[in-house]
Amino acid sequence: MPDNAQVVRELMDACMNKDFDTVRRLVHPQYTLKDPMMQLNGPEELIAMMQNCPGDGKMEDVTVIADGDRVASTFTATMPGGAPMRMCSVVKMENGKVRSEEMFYDTAKIPQEMKDAAQQTGKKAA
């Protein structure tokens, strides 16, 4: 069984490649995402958000640190129409799957097209 850091790395790759089968395999059925722009509940909402995202993004300079069932990652994300920006994710694992995730980043650096796609899918963040 892969360790928690490896599961998070694999999920990051699956999200970037829009590999929905791998996302379903790695994400807990009760998955939650708290993001500065939206909140998601369940793997299907995560996949719907990925499907709504225009174009392809990429992640570089990835660092993943695991401490038991908590995994933190930092990375530089580049999205279509936007400049590279640093982001951070804090994940809680449960039974080898990603149970919850909280994202941290500067929303002012997100291209409007990406903001619109996020709002189409998730509940607006409080």
CSV table of C-alpha atoms in Angstrom, one decimal:
chain,number,residue,atom,x,y,z
A,1,MET,CA,0.0,0.0,0.0
A,2,PRO,CA,1.4,3.4,-0.9
A,3,ASP,CA,2.2,5.8,1.9
A,4,ASN,CA,0.0,8.9,2.4
A,5,ALA,CA,2.4,11.3,0.7
A,6,GLN,CA,2.5,9.0,-2.4
A,7,VAL,CA,-1.3,9.0,-2.5
A,8,VAL,CA,-1.4,12.8,-2.4
A,9,ARG,CA,1.2,13.0,-5.2
A,10,GLU,CA,-0.7,10.5,-7.3
A,11,LEU,CA,-4.0,12.5,-6.8
A,12,MET,CA,-2.2,15.7,-7.8
A,13,ASP,CA,-1.0,14.1,-11.0
A,14,ALA,CA,-4.5,12.6,-11.6
A,15,CYS,CA,-6.1,16.0,-11.2
A,16,MET,CA,-3.7,17.7,-13.6
A,17,ASN,CA,-4.2,14.9,-16.2
A,18,LYS,CA,-8.0,14.8,-15.7
A,19,ASP,CA,-7.7,11.1,-14.9
A,20,PHE,CA,-11.1,10.7,-13.4
A,21,ASP,CA,-10.8,6.9,-12.7
A,22,THR,CA,-7.7,7.5,-10.5
A,23,VAL,CA,-9.4,10.4,-8.8
A,24,ARG,CA,-12.3,8.2,-7.9
A,25,ARG,CA,-9.9,5.5,-6.6
A,26,LEU,CA,-7.9,7.9,-4.4
A,27,VAL,CA,-10.7,10.1,-3.0
A,28,HIS,CA,-12.9,9.0,0.0
A,29,PRO,CA,-16.6,8.8,-0.8
A,30,GLN,CA,-17.2,11.6,1.8
A,31,TYR,CA,-14.4,13.8,0.5
A,32,THR,CA,-14.7,17.5,1.2
A,33,LEU,CA,-12.7,20.4,-0.2
A,34,LYS,CA,-12.5,23.8,1.4
A,35,ASP,CA,-11.1,26.3,-1.1
A,36,PRO,CA,-11.0,30.1,-1.0
A,37,MET,CA,-13.5,30.2,-3.9
A,38,MET,CA,-15.7,27.2,-3.3
A,39,GLN,CA,-16.6,24.1,-1.3
A,40,LEU,CA,-17.0,20.7,-2.7
A,41,ASN,CA,-18.5,17.5,-1.3
A,42,GLY,CA,-17.7,14.1,-2.7
A,43,PRO,CA,-15.5,12.8,-5.5
A,44,GLU,CA,-18.2,13.6,-8.2
A,45,GLU,CA,-18.2,17.3,-7.4
A,46,LEU,CA,-14.4,17.3,-7.6
A,47,ILE,CA,-14.6,15.6,-11.0
A,48,ALA,CA,-17.3,18.0,-12.2
A,49,MET,CA,-15.1,21.0,-11.1
A,50,MET,CA,-12.2,19.4,-13.1
A,51,GLN,CA,-14.4,19.0,-16.1
A,52,ASN,CA,-15.5,22.6,-16.0
A,53,CYS,CA,-11.9,24.0,-15.8
A,54,PRO,CA,-10.9,25.4,-19.1
A,55,GLY,CA,-7.6,24.2,-20.6
A,56,ASP,CA,-4.8,22.4,-18.8
A,57,GLY,CA,-2.7,23.6,-15.9
A,58,LYS,CA,0.5,22.4,-14.5
A,59,MET,CA,2.2,22.0,-11.1
A,60,GLU,CA,5.9,22.5,-10.5
A,61,ASP,CA,8.2,22.7,-7.5
A,62,VAL,CA,6.1,20.3,-5.6
A,63,THR,CA,6.9,19.5,-2.0
A,64,VAL,CA,4.8,16.9,-0.1
A,65,ILE,CA,5.3,16.3,3.7
A,66,ALA,CA,3.3,13.7,5.6
A,67,ASP,CA,2.8,13.5,9.3
A,68,GLY,CA,0.6,10.5,10.0
A,69,ASP,CA,-2.9,11.0,8.5
A,70,ARG,CA,-2.1,14.7,7.6
A,71,VAL,CA,-0.3,15.6,4.4
A,72,ALA,CA,0.8,19.1,3.4
A,73,SER,CA,1.9,20.1,-0.1
A,74,THR,CA,3.2,23.2,-1.6
A,75,PHE,CA,3.6,23.8,-5.3
A,76,THR,CA,3.7,26.4,-8.1
A,77,ALA,CA,0.6,26.2,-10.2
A,78,THR,CA,0.2,27.6,-13.7
A,79,MET,CA,-3.3,27.9,-15.1
A,80,PRO,CA,-4.5,28.8,-18.5
A,81,GLY,CA,-4.5,32.6,-18.8
A,82,GLY,CA,-2.7,33.1,-15.5
A,83,ALA,CA,0.7,33.7,-14.1
A,84,PRO,CA,2.5,31.0,-11.9
A,85,MET,CA,1.5,31.2,-8.3
A,86,ARG,CA,2.3,29.4,-5.1
A,87,MET,CA,-0.4,27.2,-3.5
A,88,CYS,CA,-0.7,25.0,-0.4
A,89,SER,CA,-2.9,22.1,0.3
A,90,VAL,CA,-3.5,20.4,3.7
A,91,VAL,CA,-5.1,16.9,3.4
A,92,LYS,CA,-6.5,14.5,5.9
A,93,MET,CA,-6.3,10.9,5.0
A,94,GLU,CA,-8.7,8.1,6.0
A,95,ASN,CA,-8.1,4.4,5.2
A,96,GLY,CA,-5.6,5.2,2.5
A,97,LYS,CA,-7.8,7.8,0.7
A,98,VAL,CA,-8.0,11.6,0.7
A,99,ARG,CA,-10.9,12.4,3.1
A,100,SER,CA,-10.6,16.2,3.2
A,101,GLU,CA,-8.6,18.9,1.7
A,102,GLU,CA,-8.1,22.6,2.4
A,103,MET,CA,-6.5,24.9,-0.1
A,104,PHE,CA,-4.6,28.2,0.5
A,105,TYR,CA,-3.7,30.7,-2.3
A,106,ASP,CA,-4.2,34.3,-3.5
A,107,THR,CA,-7.5,34.4,-5.3
A,108,ALA,CA,-6.5,37.6,-7.0
A,109,LYS,CA,-4.1,35.6,-9.1
A,110,ILE,CA,-6.7,33.3,-10.5
A,111,PRO,CA,-7.9,34.1,-14.1
A,112,GLN,CA,-11.5,35.1,-14.3
A,113,GLU,CA,-12.3,32.1,-16.5
A,114,MET,CA,-11.1,29.8,-13.8
A,115,LYS,CA,-13.1,31.7,-11.1
A,116,ASP,CA,-16.2,31.3,-13.3
A,117,ALA,CA,-15.6,27.5,-13.7
A,118,ALA,CA,-15.2,27.1,-9.9
A,119,GLN,CA,-18.4,28.9,-9.2
A,120,GLN,CA,-20.3,26.7,-11.7
A,121,THR,CA,-19.5,23.6,-9.7
A,122,GLY,CA,-18.9,24.3,-6.0
A,123,LYS,CA,-20.8,26.0,-3.3
A,124,LYS,CA,-19.5,29.5,-2.8
A,125,ALA,CA,-17.0,29.6,0.0
A,126,ALA,CA,-18.2,31.4,3.1
